[in-house]
Short mmCIF file of C-alpha atoms and ligand atoms in Angstrom, two decimals:
data_model
loop_
_atom_site.label_atom_id
_atom_site.label_comp_id
_atom_site.label_asym_id
_atom_site.label_seq_id
_atom_site.Cartn_x
_atom_site.Cartn_y
_atom_site.Cartn_z
CA MET A 1 -47.60 1.64 -4.38
CA LYS A 2 -45.07 -0.28 -6.36
CA ILE A 3 -46.06 -3.39 -8.23
CA GLN A 4 -43.85 -5.55 -6.02
CA ASP A 5 -45.61 -4.28 -2.94
CA HIS A 6 -48.99 -5.21 -4.45
CA PHE A 7 -47.66 -8.58 -5.31
CA ARG A 8 -46.14 -9.16 -1.85
CA ASN A 9 -49.29 -8.00 -0.10
CA SER A 10 -51.51 -10.35 -2.18
CA ILE A 11 -49.22 -13.29 -1.31
CA LYS A 12 -49.24 -12.35 2.35
CA LYS A 13 -53.03 -12.08 2.41
CA ALA A 14 -53.39 -15.47 0.73
CA GLN A 15 -50.97 -17.05 3.21
CA GLU A 16 -52.85 -15.60 6.14
CA GLU A 17 -56.04 -17.20 4.70
CA ASN A 18 -54.16 -20.51 4.38
CA LYS A 19 -54.69 -20.58 0.64
CA LYS A 20 -52.48 -22.57 -1.77
CA ILE A 21 -50.50 -20.24 -3.97
CA VAL A 22 -49.28 -20.63 -7.55
CA LEU A 23 -47.51 -17.55 -8.95
CA ALA A 24 -47.28 -16.72 -12.64
CA GLY A 25 -46.10 -13.92 -14.94
CA CYS A 26 -43.07 -11.77 -15.41
CA VAL A 27 -42.46 -10.77 -11.76
CA PRO A 28 -41.68 -14.20 -10.27
CA GLN A 29 -40.05 -15.35 -13.44
CA ALA A 30 -37.58 -12.46 -13.38
CA GLN A 31 -36.68 -12.77 -9.69
CA PRO A 32 -37.63 -16.18 -8.36
CA ARG A 33 -35.11 -16.03 -5.58
CA GLN A 34 -36.72 -13.08 -3.77
CA ASP A 35 -37.21 -13.79 -0.08
CA TYR A 36 -40.97 -13.37 -0.22
CA LEU A 37 -41.26 -16.03 -2.93
CA LYS A 38 -39.47 -18.70 -0.92
CA GLY A 39 -41.24 -22.07 -0.90
CA LEU A 40 -43.96 -20.93 -3.34
CA SER A 41 -44.86 -22.65 -6.54
CA ILE A 42 -44.02 -20.61 -9.72
CA ILE A 43 -45.09 -21.20 -13.23
CA GLY A 44 -42.88 -19.49 -15.85
CA VAL A 45 -44.03 -17.40 -18.78
CA GLN A 46 -43.33 -20.22 -21.26
CA GLN A 47 -44.78 -23.02 -19.13
CA ILE A 48 -48.39 -21.84 -18.78
CA ASP A 49 -49.66 -25.00 -20.43
CA ARG A 50 -48.44 -27.01 -17.42
CA VAL A 51 -50.64 -25.16 -14.97
CA VAL A 52 -52.63 -28.30 -14.10
CA GLU A 53 -49.57 -30.22 -12.90
CA VAL A 54 -48.36 -27.25 -10.89
CA VAL A 55 -51.71 -26.67 -9.28
CA GLU A 56 -52.11 -30.39 -8.43
CA GLU A 57 -48.72 -30.66 -6.90
CA THR A 58 -49.24 -27.41 -4.95
CA ILE A 59 -52.55 -28.71 -3.60
CA LYS A 60 -50.67 -31.83 -2.39
CA GLY A 61 -48.38 -29.51 -0.45
CA HIS A 62 -45.38 -29.53 -2.82
CA SER A 63 -43.61 -26.51 -4.15
CA VAL A 64 -43.05 -26.68 -7.90
CA ARG A 65 -41.06 -24.27 -10.08
CA LEU A 66 -41.25 -24.49 -13.82
CA LEU A 67 -39.17 -21.70 -15.18
CA GLY A 68 -37.46 -23.29 -18.14
CA GLN A 69 -37.66 -22.22 -21.77
CA LYS A 70 -39.42 -24.19 -24.48
CA LYS A 71 -37.06 -25.33 -27.26
CA ASP A 72 -37.29 -27.28 -30.46
CA ASN A 73 -33.97 -28.50 -31.83
CA GLY A 74 -32.19 -25.87 -29.82
CA ARG A 75 -34.42 -23.03 -31.14
CA ARG A 76 -36.42 -21.18 -28.55
CA LEU A 77 -40.19 -21.42 -29.07
CA GLY A 78 -42.77 -18.65 -28.72
CA GLY A 79 -44.21 -20.27 -25.62
CA ALA A 80 -47.26 -22.38 -24.81
CA ARG A 81 -49.15 -23.87 -27.73
CA LEU A 82 -51.61 -21.43 -29.37
CA ASP A 83 -54.36 -23.98 -29.60
CA LEU A 84 -54.74 -24.54 -25.85
CA PRO A 85 -58.27 -24.06 -24.54
CA LYS A 86 -58.97 -20.69 -22.95
CA ILE A 87 -61.79 -18.45 -21.89
CA ARG A 88 -61.82 -15.12 -23.67
CA LYS A 89 -62.34 -12.10 -21.37
CA ASN A 90 -64.54 -10.71 -24.19
CA PRO A 91 -65.93 -13.48 -26.44
CA LEU A 92 -65.78 -11.02 -29.38
CA ILE A 93 -62.06 -10.26 -29.11
CA GLU A 94 -59.22 -12.72 -29.64
CA ILE A 95 -55.82 -11.65 -28.31
CA ILE A 96 -52.90 -13.43 -29.98
CA SER A 97 -49.40 -13.06 -28.81
CA ILE A 98 -47.36 -13.41 -31.99
CA ASN A 99 -44.01 -13.74 -30.23
CA THR A 100 -42.42 -13.59 -26.87
CA GLY A 101 -39.38 -11.59 -25.96
CA CYS A 102 -37.61 -8.99 -28.04
CA LEU A 103 -34.26 -8.09 -29.65
CA ASN A 104 -33.52 -5.18 -27.36
CA ALA A 105 -31.97 -4.75 -23.94
CA CYS A 106 -33.47 -1.48 -22.69
CA THR A 107 -31.66 -0.49 -19.47
CA TYR A 108 -34.90 0.13 -17.50
CA CYS A 109 -36.74 -3.02 -18.53
CA LYS A 110 -37.60 -5.93 -16.30
CA THR A 111 -39.83 -7.73 -18.86
CA LYS A 112 -36.75 -8.68 -20.81
CA HIS A 113 -35.38 -10.52 -17.70
CA ALA A 114 -38.52 -12.66 -17.68
CA ARG A 115 -39.21 -13.05 -21.38
CA GLY A 116 -35.76 -13.16 -22.89
CA ASN A 117 -34.90 -12.98 -26.56
CA LEU A 118 -37.26 -12.97 -29.43
CA ALA A 119 -39.09 -16.22 -30.12
CA SER A 120 -41.83 -16.05 -32.75
CA TYR A 121 -44.74 -18.37 -33.44
CA PRO A 122 -44.85 -19.79 -36.96
CA ILE A 123 -47.17 -18.10 -39.38
CA ASP A 124 -49.33 -21.14 -40.03
CA GLU A 125 -50.01 -21.56 -36.26
CA LEU A 126 -51.00 -17.94 -35.97
CA VAL A 127 -53.28 -18.12 -39.04
CA ASP A 128 -54.94 -21.29 -37.66
CA ARG A 129 -55.58 -19.61 -34.42
CA ALA A 130 -57.15 -16.64 -36.12
CA LYS A 131 -59.35 -18.87 -38.27
CA GLN A 132 -60.51 -20.81 -35.22
CA SER A 133 -61.34 -17.52 -33.43
CA PHE A 134 -63.54 -16.37 -36.33
CA GLN A 135 -65.25 -19.73 -36.31
CA GLU A 136 -66.02 -19.13 -32.66
CA GLY A 137 -67.67 -15.78 -33.37
CA VAL A 138 -64.79 -13.39 -32.70
CA CYS A 139 -65.02 -10.12 -34.66
CA GLU A 140 -61.79 -8.43 -33.62
CA ILE A 141 -58.27 -9.78 -33.37
CA TRP A 142 -55.49 -8.05 -31.47
CA LEU A 143 -51.94 -9.02 -32.20
CA THR A 144 -49.66 -8.42 -29.23
CA SER A 145 -45.98 -8.75 -28.50
CA GLU A 146 -43.23 -6.85 -26.73
CA ASP A 147 -42.26 -5.59 -30.20
CA THR A 148 -44.46 -6.66 -33.08
CA GLY A 149 -42.03 -5.02 -35.59
CA ALA A 150 -39.39 -7.62 -34.70
CA TYR A 151 -41.75 -10.51 -35.38
CA GLY A 152 -40.26 -13.35 -37.43
CA ARG A 153 -36.62 -12.26 -37.48
CA ASP A 154 -35.72 -15.43 -35.55
CA ILE A 155 -37.58 -17.72 -37.91
CA GLY A 156 -36.73 -16.18 -41.22
CA THR A 157 -39.92 -14.23 -41.86
CA ASN A 158 -41.35 -10.81 -40.97
CA LEU A 159 -44.39 -8.88 -39.83
CA PRO A 160 -45.80 -7.88 -43.26
CA THR A 161 -45.64 -11.48 -44.45
CA LEU A 162 -47.64 -12.59 -41.39
CA LEU A 163 -50.17 -9.75 -41.79
CA TRP A 164 -50.81 -10.45 -45.47
CA LYS A 165 -51.56 -14.07 -44.55
CA LEU A 166 -53.81 -13.02 -41.71
CA VAL A 167 -55.91 -10.57 -43.73
CA GLU A 168 -56.84 -13.39 -46.08
CA VAL A 169 -58.75 -15.11 -43.31
CA ILE A 170 -60.47 -12.14 -41.73
CA PRO A 171 -64.13 -12.17 -42.65
CA GLU A 172 -65.63 -9.03 -44.07
CA GLY A 173 -66.55 -6.60 -41.34
CA ALA A 174 -64.20 -8.14 -38.71
CA MET A 175 -61.07 -6.23 -37.92
CA LEU A 176 -57.44 -6.73 -36.92
CA ARG A 177 -55.58 -4.45 -34.53
CA LEU A 178 -51.87 -4.47 -34.52
CA GLY A 179 -50.11 -4.03 -31.16
CA MET A 180 -47.04 -2.09 -30.08
CA THR A 181 -44.01 -1.81 -32.29
CA ASN A 182 -40.71 -0.12 -31.47
CA PRO A 183 -39.27 2.09 -34.26
CA PRO A 184 -36.09 0.14 -35.27
CA TYR A 185 -37.40 -2.98 -36.99
CA ILE A 186 -40.56 -1.48 -38.43
CA LEU A 187 -38.40 1.01 -40.31
CA GLU A 188 -37.41 -1.75 -42.69
CA HIS A 189 -41.02 -2.47 -43.65
CA LEU A 190 -42.55 0.95 -43.94
CA GLU A 191 -43.87 0.65 -47.50
CA GLU A 192 -45.55 -2.74 -46.83
CA MET A 193 -46.86 -1.61 -43.45
CA ALA A 194 -48.52 1.40 -45.04
CA LYS A 195 -50.33 -0.86 -47.54
CA ILE A 196 -51.45 -3.19 -44.79
CA LEU A 197 -52.68 -0.40 -42.55
CA ASN A 198 -54.77 0.84 -45.55
CA HIS A 199 -56.44 -2.54 -45.77
CA PRO A 200 -60.20 -2.24 -44.98
CA ARG A 201 -60.02 -5.08 -42.44
CA VAL A 202 -57.06 -3.67 -40.55
CA TYR A 203 -57.37 -0.73 -38.19
CA ALA A 204 -55.34 2.26 -39.29
CA PHE A 205 -53.70 2.39 -35.89
CA LEU A 206 -50.23 1.87 -34.61
CA HIS A 207 -48.72 2.15 -31.10
CA ILE A 208 -45.10 3.30 -31.38
CA PRO A 209 -43.40 4.26 -28.08
CA VAL A 210 -41.05 7.20 -28.42
CA GLN A 211 -40.22 7.35 -24.62
CA PRO A 212 -38.23 10.68 -24.49
CA ALA A 213 -37.65 12.89 -27.55
CA SER A 214 -33.97 13.18 -26.62
CA ASP A 215 -31.24 11.19 -28.35
CA SER A 216 -28.94 11.30 -25.34
CA VAL A 217 -31.61 9.83 -23.06
CA LEU A 218 -32.59 7.28 -25.68
CA MET A 219 -28.91 6.27 -25.77
CA GLU A 220 -28.84 5.82 -22.00
CA MET A 221 -31.98 3.72 -22.35
CA LYS A 222 -30.35 1.65 -25.08
CA ARG A 223 -33.46 1.97 -27.16
CA GLU A 224 -31.55 1.49 -30.46
CA TYR A 225 -33.22 4.37 -32.31
CA CYS A 226 -33.06 8.12 -32.36
CA VAL A 227 -35.84 10.72 -32.43
CA ALA A 228 -35.38 11.15 -36.18
CA ASP A 229 -36.14 7.44 -36.70
CA PHE A 230 -39.38 7.75 -34.73
CA LYS A 231 -40.38 10.83 -36.70
CA ARG A 232 -39.54 9.05 -40.00
CA VAL A 233 -41.86 6.15 -39.12
CA VAL A 234 -44.67 8.46 -38.00
CA ASP A 235 -44.34 10.97 -40.81
CA PHE A 236 -44.24 8.28 -43.44
CA LEU A 237 -47.31 6.50 -42.12
CA LYS A 238 -49.24 9.68 -41.65
CA GLU A 239 -48.60 10.53 -45.30
CA LYS A 240 -49.38 7.11 -46.72
CA VAL A 241 -52.20 6.12 -44.38
CA PRO A 242 -54.45 9.17 -44.23
CA GLY A 243 -55.98 9.69 -40.80
CA ILE A 244 -53.90 6.96 -39.12
CA THR A 245 -53.91 7.04 -35.32
CA ILE A 246 -50.42 6.96 -33.79
CA ALA A 247 -50.37 6.25 -30.08
CA THR A 248 -47.15 6.63 -28.11
CA ASP A 249 -45.60 6.18 -24.69
CA ILE A 250 -43.40 8.64 -22.83
CA ILE A 251 -41.26 8.07 -19.78
CA CYS A 252 -40.58 11.21 -17.75
CA GLY A 253 -37.50 11.64 -15.61
CA PHE A 254 -35.21 8.87 -16.76
CA PRO A 255 -31.74 9.20 -15.22
CA GLY A 256 -29.77 11.91 -16.98
CA GLU A 257 -32.83 13.66 -18.43
CA THR A 258 -32.16 17.42 -18.34
CA ASP A 259 -34.74 20.23 -18.51
CA GLN A 260 -33.60 20.71 -22.14
CA ASP A 261 -34.23 17.03 -22.89
CA PHE A 262 -37.67 17.24 -21.31
CA GLN A 263 -38.50 20.35 -23.35
CA GLU A 264 -37.78 18.41 -26.53
CA THR A 265 -40.32 15.84 -25.44
CA VAL A 266 -42.88 18.55 -24.76
CA LYS A 267 -42.25 20.00 -28.24
CA LEU A 268 -42.78 16.57 -29.85
CA VAL A 269 -46.14 16.22 -28.15
CA GLU A 270 -47.12 19.79 -29.13
CA GLU A 271 -46.12 19.06 -32.71
CA TYR A 272 -47.77 15.63 -33.18
CA LYS A 273 -50.72 16.04 -30.74
CA PHE A 274 -50.91 12.30 -30.22
CA PRO A 275 -54.56 11.38 -29.65
CA SER A 276 -53.49 8.58 -27.32
CA LEU A 277 -50.50 9.11 -25.03
CA PHE A 278 -49.34 6.99 -22.12
CA ILE A 279 -47.24 9.08 -19.73
CA ASN A 280 -45.17 7.21 -17.17
CA GLN A 281 -43.10 8.75 -14.41
CA PHE A 282 -39.79 6.82 -14.40
CA TYR A 283 -39.45 4.31 -11.60
CA PRO A 284 -36.23 2.30 -11.32
CA ARG A 285 -36.91 -1.44 -11.43
CA PRO A 286 -34.62 -3.24 -8.97
CA GLY A 287 -31.84 -5.21 -10.71
CA THR A 288 -31.89 -3.12 -13.92
CA PRO A 289 -28.91 -1.00 -15.12
CA ALA A 290 -31.11 2.13 -14.86
CA ALA A 291 -31.56 1.51 -11.14
CA LYS A 292 -27.83 2.00 -10.63
CA MET A 293 -27.74 5.32 -12.54
CA GLU A 294 -27.95 8.68 -10.86
CA GLN A 295 -31.63 9.39 -10.43
CA VAL A 296 -33.55 12.56 -11.30
CA PRO A 297 -35.00 13.97 -8.03
CA ALA A 298 -38.52 12.66 -7.37
CA GLN A 299 -40.00 16.15 -7.22
CA VAL A 300 -38.58 16.94 -10.66
CA LYS A 301 -39.93 13.72 -12.16
CA LYS A 302 -43.37 14.43 -10.71
CA GLN A 303 -43.41 17.97 -12.00
CA ARG A 304 -42.36 16.92 -15.54
CA THR A 305 -45.08 14.18 -15.56
CA LYS A 306 -47.63 16.85 -14.55
CA ASP A 307 -46.40 19.35 -17.09
CA LEU A 308 -46.59 16.83 -19.88
CA SER A 309 -50.11 15.69 -18.84
CA ARG A 310 -51.15 19.36 -18.99
CA VAL A 311 -49.81 19.61 -22.60
CA PHE A 312 -51.69 16.44 -23.52
CA HIS A 313 -54.95 17.69 -22.13
CA SER A 314 -54.57 21.04 -23.90
CA TYR A 315 -55.82 19.75 -27.25
CA SER A 316 -58.95 17.99 -28.47
CA PRO A 317 -58.24 15.35 -31.05
CA TYR A 318 -61.82 14.61 -32.11
CA ASN A 319 -63.71 17.89 -32.24
CA HIS A 320 -63.24 18.21 -35.98
CA LYS A 321 -64.91 14.85 -36.53
CA ILE A 322 -68.33 16.02 -35.29
CA GLY A 323 -70.78 15.63 -38.20
CA GLU A 324 -68.82 12.82 -39.90
CA ARG A 325 -70.63 9.56 -40.86
CA GLN A 326 -68.56 6.59 -39.74
CA GLN A 327 -68.74 2.78 -39.72
CA VAL A 328 -67.90 1.43 -36.28
CA LEU A 329 -67.50 -2.02 -34.86
CA VAL A 330 -69.20 -2.54 -31.49
CA THR A 331 -67.32 -4.85 -29.13
CA GLU A 332 -67.98 -4.02 -25.47
CA GLU A 333 -69.83 -2.02 -22.83
CA SER A 334 -68.45 1.25 -21.41
CA PHE A 335 -67.07 1.25 -17.84
CA ASP A 336 -70.07 3.20 -16.56
CA SER A 337 -72.41 0.72 -18.36
CA LYS A 338 -74.25 3.65 -20.05
CA PHE A 339 -72.99 2.98 -23.63
CA TYR A 340 -71.64 0.35 -25.94
CA VAL A 341 -68.04 0.96 -27.00
CA ALA A 342 -67.22 0.77 -30.74
CA HIS A 343 -64.17 1.72 -32.76
CA ASN A 344 -63.96 3.31 -36.13
CA ARG A 345 -61.45 2.56 -38.86
CA PHE A 346 -58.75 4.48 -37.01
CA TYR A 347 -59.39 2.60 -33.76
CA GLU A 348 -60.84 5.77 -32.27
CA GLN A 349 -63.37 5.09 -29.51
CA VAL A 350 -66.95 5.82 -30.39
CA LEU A 351 -69.74 5.46 -27.83
CA VAL A 352 -73.06 4.27 -29.18
CA PRO A 353 -76.48 3.68 -27.56
CA LYS A 354 -76.86 0.40 -25.78
CA ASN A 355 -78.91 -1.54 -28.28
CA PRO A 356 -78.23 -5.30 -27.91
CA ALA A 357 -78.70 -5.63 -31.71
CA PHE A 358 -75.46 -3.70 -32.18
CA MET A 359 -73.13 -5.86 -30.12
CA GLY A 360 -70.50 -7.58 -32.30
CA LYS A 361 -71.78 -5.74 -35.36
CA MET A 362 -70.71 -3.02 -37.75
CA VAL A 363 -72.99 0.00 -37.39
CA GLU A 364 -73.14 3.25 -39.32
CA VAL A 365 -73.28 6.30 -37.06
CA ASP A 366 -73.23 10.10 -37.25
CA ILE A 367 -70.70 11.61 -34.89
CA CYS A 368 -72.59 14.08 -32.67
CA GLU A 369 -70.31 14.80 -29.73
CA SER A 370 -66.69 14.45 -28.70
CA GLY A 371 -64.52 14.36 -25.58
CA LYS A 372 -60.81 14.00 -24.94
CA HIS A 373 -60.79 10.24 -25.41
CA PHE A 374 -63.99 9.48 -27.26
CA MET A 375 -66.69 10.46 -29.71
CA LYS A 376 -70.38 9.73 -29.47
CA GLY A 377 -72.22 8.29 -32.46
CA GLN A 378 -75.86 8.40 -33.33
CA PRO A 379 -76.85 5.35 -35.42
CA VAL A 380 -78.09 6.30 -38.87
CA SER A 381 -81.82 5.56 -39.09
CA ASP A 382 -81.72 3.57 -42.32
CA ALA A 383 -78.26 2.13 -41.74
CA LYS A 384 -77.59 -1.54 -42.29
CA VAL A 385 -76.44 -3.39 -39.15
CA TYR A 386 -74.52 -6.40 -40.20
CA THR A 387 -72.73 -9.13 -38.48
CA PRO A 388 -69.03 -9.44 -39.34
CA SER A 389 -68.53 -12.79 -37.65
CA ILE A 390 -69.11 -16.02 -39.52
CA SER A 391 -70.53 -17.72 -36.37
CA LYS A 392 -72.50 -16.82 -33.31
CA PRO A 393 -70.02 -15.84 -30.55
CA LEU A 394 -69.29 -18.16 -27.66
CA ALA A 395 -71.16 -17.35 -24.46
CA LYS A 396 -69.27 -15.28 -21.89
CA GLY A 397 -67.10 -17.67 -19.87
CA GLU A 398 -67.41 -20.47 -22.44
CA VAL A 399 -64.19 -22.35 -23.16
CA SER A 400 -62.66 -21.74 -26.56
CA GLY A 401 -60.73 -24.41 -28.47
CA LEU A 402 -62.36 -27.63 -27.21
CA THR A 403 -62.82 -30.58 -29.47
CA LYS A 404 -66.42 -31.47 -30.42
CA ASP A 405 -66.30 -34.70 -28.43
CA PHE A 406 -64.98 -32.97 -25.38
CA ARG A 407 -67.52 -30.15 -25.66
CA ASN A 408 -70.36 -32.68 -26.01
CA GLY A 409 -68.99 -34.50 -22.97
CA LEU A 410 -69.18 -31.28 -21.03
CA GLY A 411 -72.70 -30.73 -22.22
CA SER A 412 -73.86 -34.17 -21.07
CA SER A 413 -72.21 -33.68 -17.67
CA GLY A 414 -74.20 -30.48 -17.32
CA SER A 415 -71.18 -28.20 -16.93
CA HIS A 416 -71.55 -26.46 -20.27
CA THR A 417 -74.43 -26.71 -22.60
CA SER A 418 -74.20 -24.26 -25.42
CA ALA A 419 -72.73 -23.79 -28.87
CA ALA A 420 -71.25 -27.19 -29.58
CA SER A 421 -72.46 -26.81 -33.11
CA GLN A 422 -70.85 -23.48 -33.61
CA CYS A 423 -67.35 -24.82 -33.59
CA ASP A 424 -67.60 -27.93 -35.61
CA SER A 425 -65.17 -27.08 -38.31
CA ALA A 426 -62.72 -25.54 -35.91
CA SER A 427 -62.94 -28.50 -33.60
CA SER A 428 -62.29 -31.06 -36.25
CA ARG A 429 -59.11 -29.26 -37.15
CA MET A 430 -57.80 -29.18 -33.57
CA VAL A 431 -55.26 -31.76 -32.58
CA LEU A 432 -55.55 -31.39 -28.87
CA PRO A 433 -54.53 -33.90 -26.18
CA MET A 434 -57.68 -32.90 -24.31
CA PRO A 435 -59.65 -36.23 -24.51
CA ARG A 436 -56.88 -37.85 -22.59
CA LEU A 437 -57.42 -35.55 -19.68
CA HIS A 438 -60.01 -36.04 -17.03
CA GLN A 439 -62.79 -33.49 -17.59
CA ASP A 440 -62.42 -31.85 -14.22
CA CYS A 441 -58.81 -31.51 -14.81
CA ALA A 442 -59.33 -29.97 -18.22
CA LEU A 443 -61.90 -27.57 -16.92
CA ARG A 444 -59.56 -26.50 -14.14
CA MET A 445 -56.85 -26.04 -16.73
CA SER A 446 -59.10 -23.85 -18.88
CA VAL A 447 -60.15 -21.74 -16.00
CA GLY A 448 -56.60 -21.54 -14.67
CA LEU A 449 -55.30 -20.54 -18.08
CA ALA A 450 -57.88 -17.79 -18.33
CA LEU A 451 -56.97 -16.48 -14.89
CA LEU A 452 -53.25 -16.66 -15.70
CA ALA A 453 -53.80 -14.89 -18.98
CA LEU A 454 -55.49 -12.07 -17.02
CA LEU A 455 -52.66 -12.00 -14.46
CA PHE A 456 -50.09 -11.86 -17.33
CA ALA A 457 -51.90 -8.98 -19.01
CA PHE A 458 -52.06 -7.11 -15.72
CA PHE A 459 -48.37 -7.52 -14.87
CA VAL A 460 -47.13 -6.85 -18.35
CA LYS A 461 -49.18 -3.62 -18.48
CA VAL A 462 -48.25 -2.38 -14.99
CA TYR A 463 -44.74 -3.73 -14.75
CA ASN A 464 -43.22 -2.79 -18.08
S1 SF4 B 501 -38.70 -2.31 -23.04
FE1 SF4 B 501 -39.63 -3.61 -24.59
S2 SF4 B 501 -38.15 -3.57 -26.27
FE2 SF4 B 501 -37.07 -2.84 -24.43
S3 SF4 B 501 -36.08 -4.68 -23.60
FE3 SF4 B 501 -38.07 -4.38 -22.57
S4 SF4 B 501 -39.48 -5.72 -23.68
FE4 SF4 B 501 -37.65 -5.37 -24.96
#
């Protein structure tokens, strides 16, 4: 089922149940005039901090649409303020979007319609957010963006400059994971990137989508790089950052992709044996240039996707690691609830026994088993378990980023009781307008933001 169908069905269901509806994320932002969105409130991707107003007006029966862009002296801003309160899905992991939008215009992309051109957050705001997260007990930071490699080009800085500033504030044992970068802009910073990815507090991991390994298809996609560029980035980093994990994305069956083109992609996967590979069968997004191109027959797309998946499953990336001793950072529970999930220095997944003492800590393990997507680690008997975070983490569901006064106010009202003291230094630094808001309103805002953040993450993942 297509994402629009899911979206439409959810709206229909809510309408049948007489629920008030506020839509958020890339889908309504990109096509607010769709028939099925008529009369509904929409909050744009850069207006998430105004969720309270939109919800209140919608409850009163009004339809509100805030789809504008945030600007400062004519310059487009990254989006909502970074210091807004929020609830982390995992209290140990802080996800920071370093910029919104990108510098490309890929012909299949709908995200660009919603997010527009590159708009980066200033370095000091990002560093402040990181510091605050560590003071709230976070032990892993993920930097995300449509294209992290393009970060800063609109504000006269660049990704390595940001990363060097960030590593200064990462406490020992906590880790930073860099998100997806397209090949073109990162090419300019390869030397510096290699140094940063060798830093002990940065995962030696990079997600670089190649899409197809065919220059003619890349040209049709307007991806602004060729296969040789991708290989240059990967080969350089593999040489300078021993053991680095390179994850990539591949789209199968883009318009104009011939059998020969597809075979080139297969060869690339066979050659690089990417341990992490996201294979997507091409689906034309309505309103994109690619949707107007002559399509590859559905059966062919399906077959190519299957063939590539078979190649991917033909190799085992972790077997040779059995017997290694590794340091891993434990951050969550596995889907089947049988293990804790940790990551080693290369952001490879290592399952460890469910010992509550390990959560949020660095643990030394011996790798004893491996599968296609994971390893299993046996904790070393005399190993030191140490906490990387400088504070106790917030409780699950607890609101991050509240001022001390506000947090105490919540405590006395009985809504939230814990951890006021954990965040004193962070709180005193915050310049939030929160005390001006009514507490209920602020709480709703926090919860709303958390829900919207989840919705965003879902749509960005599925829709792009
Ligand atoms: S696919 Fe990514 S890089 Fe290309 S236009 Fe869309 S958001 Fe930008």
